[in-house]
Amino acid sequence: LRNIPPKFAMEMLLTGEPISAQRAAEIGLVNRVVPSEQLEAVTLELAQKIAHASSATVALGKSAFYSQKSACCLEDAYAQATSAMTENALFPDAQEGISAFLEKRSPVWRHR
């Protein structure tokens, strides 16, 4: 219920009908659908993208995501997001990311 619109969740609940992988992707139940023979490669590629990011930035992002999700109202969620974005901008890794982008090179993170 937290990941898909209520009308789709209610339809699934009331009908009990299985849905296809494609339909699950359409309604946001899964991020993407790939052929089974590509699953390992696609999963590894996603894991590598995350692993190559700054661990400090990833940790802050995850924390901000979950705290916003449980915020009581939109105003509180915006305040939490603003705080997280400001904190992130002050991280040395954020400065490295900006410099690397401007210099057209790969970043070298302090926090791996």
CSV table of C-alpha atoms in Angstrom, one decimal:
chain,number,residue,atom,x,y,z
A,1,LEU,CA,0.0,0.0,0.0
A,2,ARG,CA,2.9,2.4,0.7
A,3,ASN,CA,4.5,1.8,-2.7
A,4,ILE,CA,1.6,1.9,-5.1
A,5,PRO,CA,-1.5,4.1,-5.5
A,6,PRO,CA,-4.4,3.0,-3.3
A,7,LYS,CA,-6.7,2.3,-6.2
A,8,PHE,CA,-4.3,-0.3,-7.6
A,9,ALA,CA,-3.7,-1.8,-4.1
A,10,MET,CA,-7.5,-2.0,-3.6
A,11,GLU,CA,-8.0,-3.8,-6.9
A,12,MET,CA,-5.3,-6.3,-6.1
A,13,LEU,CA,-6.8,-6.8,-2.6
A,14,LEU,CA,-10.4,-7.2,-3.8
A,15,THR,CA,-9.8,-9.4,-6.8
A,16,GLY,CA,-6.8,-11.5,-5.7
A,17,GLU,CA,-5.8,-11.8,-9.3
A,18,PRO,CA,-2.1,-12.2,-10.0
A,19,ILE,CA,-0.5,-9.4,-12.0
A,20,SER,CA,2.2,-9.6,-14.6
A,21,ALA,CA,5.7,-8.3,-14.1
A,22,GLN,CA,5.0,-5.6,-16.7
A,23,ARG,CA,1.8,-4.5,-14.8
A,24,ALA,CA,3.8,-4.4,-11.5
A,25,ALA,CA,6.3,-2.0,-13.2
A,26,GLU,CA,3.5,0.1,-14.6
A,27,ILE,CA,1.9,0.7,-11.2
A,28,GLY,CA,5.2,1.2,-9.4
A,29,LEU,CA,5.3,-2.0,-7.5
A,30,VAL,CA,8.8,-2.8,-8.9
A,31,ASN,CA,11.4,-0.4,-10.3
A,32,ARG,CA,11.9,-2.3,-13.6
A,33,VAL,CA,11.4,-5.6,-15.3
A,34,VAL,CA,14.2,-7.5,-17.1
A,35,PRO,CA,14.4,-10.9,-18.7
A,36,SER,CA,15.5,-13.5,-16.2
A,37,GLU,CA,18.8,-14.1,-18.1
A,38,GLN,CA,19.7,-10.4,-17.5
A,39,LEU,CA,18.7,-10.2,-13.9
A,40,GLU,CA,22.1,-10.9,-12.4
A,41,ALA,CA,23.9,-8.4,-14.7
A,42,VAL,CA,21.3,-5.7,-14.2
A,43,THR,CA,21.3,-6.2,-10.4
A,44,LEU,CA,25.1,-6.1,-10.3
A,45,GLU,CA,25.2,-2.9,-12.4
A,46,LEU,CA,22.8,-1.2,-10.0
A,47,ALA,CA,24.8,-2.4,-7.0
A,48,GLN,CA,28.0,-1.1,-8.6
A,49,LYS,CA,26.5,2.3,-9.2
A,50,ILE,CA,25.6,2.6,-5.5
A,51,ALA,CA,28.9,1.3,-4.4
A,52,HIS,CA,30.8,3.9,-6.4
A,53,ALA,CA,28.9,6.7,-4.8
A,54,SER,CA,30.1,8.6,-1.7
A,55,SER,CA,29.1,6.5,1.3
A,56,ALA,CA,28.5,9.6,3.4
A,57,THR,CA,26.1,11.0,0.7
A,58,VAL,CA,24.3,7.7,0.3
A,59,ALA,CA,23.8,7.4,4.1
A,60,LEU,CA,22.5,10.9,4.4
A,61,GLY,CA,20.2,10.4,1.4
A,62,LYS,CA,18.8,7.2,2.9
A,63,SER,CA,18.2,8.9,6.3
A,64,ALA,CA,16.5,11.9,4.7
A,65,PHE,CA,14.3,9.6,2.5
A,66,TYR,CA,13.0,7.6,5.5
A,67,SER,CA,12.5,10.6,7.7
A,68,GLN,CA,10.6,12.5,5.0
A,69,LYS,CA,8.5,9.4,4.4
A,70,SER,CA,7.4,9.4,8.0
A,71,ALA,CA,6.9,13.2,8.3
A,72,CYS,CA,3.6,14.3,9.5
A,73,CYS,CA,3.0,16.8,6.8
A,74,LEU,CA,4.4,18.2,3.6
A,75,GLU,CA,5.8,21.3,5.4
A,76,ASP,CA,7.9,19.1,7.7
A,77,ALA,CA,9.0,16.9,4.8
A,78,TYR,CA,10.3,20.0,3.0
A,79,ALA,CA,12.1,21.3,6.1
A,80,GLN,CA,13.8,17.9,6.5
A,81,ALA,CA,14.8,17.8,2.8
A,82,THR,CA,16.2,21.3,3.0
A,83,SER,CA,18.2,20.4,6.1
A,84,ALA,CA,19.6,17.3,4.4
A,85,MET,CA,20.5,19.1,1.2
A,86,THR,CA,22.3,21.8,3.2
A,87,GLU,CA,24.2,19.2,5.2
A,88,ASN,CA,25.1,17.3,2.1
A,89,ALA,CA,26.4,20.5,0.4
A,90,LEU,CA,28.8,21.0,3.3
A,91,PHE,CA,30.3,17.5,3.0
A,92,PRO,CA,33.8,17.3,1.4
A,93,ASP,CA,32.5,14.7,-1.0
A,94,ALA,CA,29.9,17.2,-2.3
A,95,GLN,CA,32.7,19.6,-3.1
A,96,GLU,CA,34.7,16.9,-4.7
A,97,GLY,CA,31.6,15.9,-6.8
A,98,ILE,CA,31.1,19.5,-8.0
A,99,SER,CA,34.8,19.8,-8.8
A,100,ALA,CA,34.9,16.5,-10.7
A,101,PHE,CA,31.9,17.5,-12.7
A,102,LEU,CA,33.4,20.9,-13.7
A,103,GLU,CA,36.8,19.3,-14.4
A,104,LYS,CA,35.1,16.5,-16.4
A,105,ARG,CA,36.7,13.7,-14.4
A,106,SER,CA,35.6,10.9,-12.1
A,107,PRO,CA,35.2,11.9,-8.5
A,108,VAL,CA,37.5,10.6,-5.8
A,109,TRP,CA,35.4,10.2,-2.7
A,110,ARG,CA,36.8,10.6,0.8
A,111,HIS,CA,34.1,8.3,2.1
A,112,ARG,CA,33.8,5.0,0.3
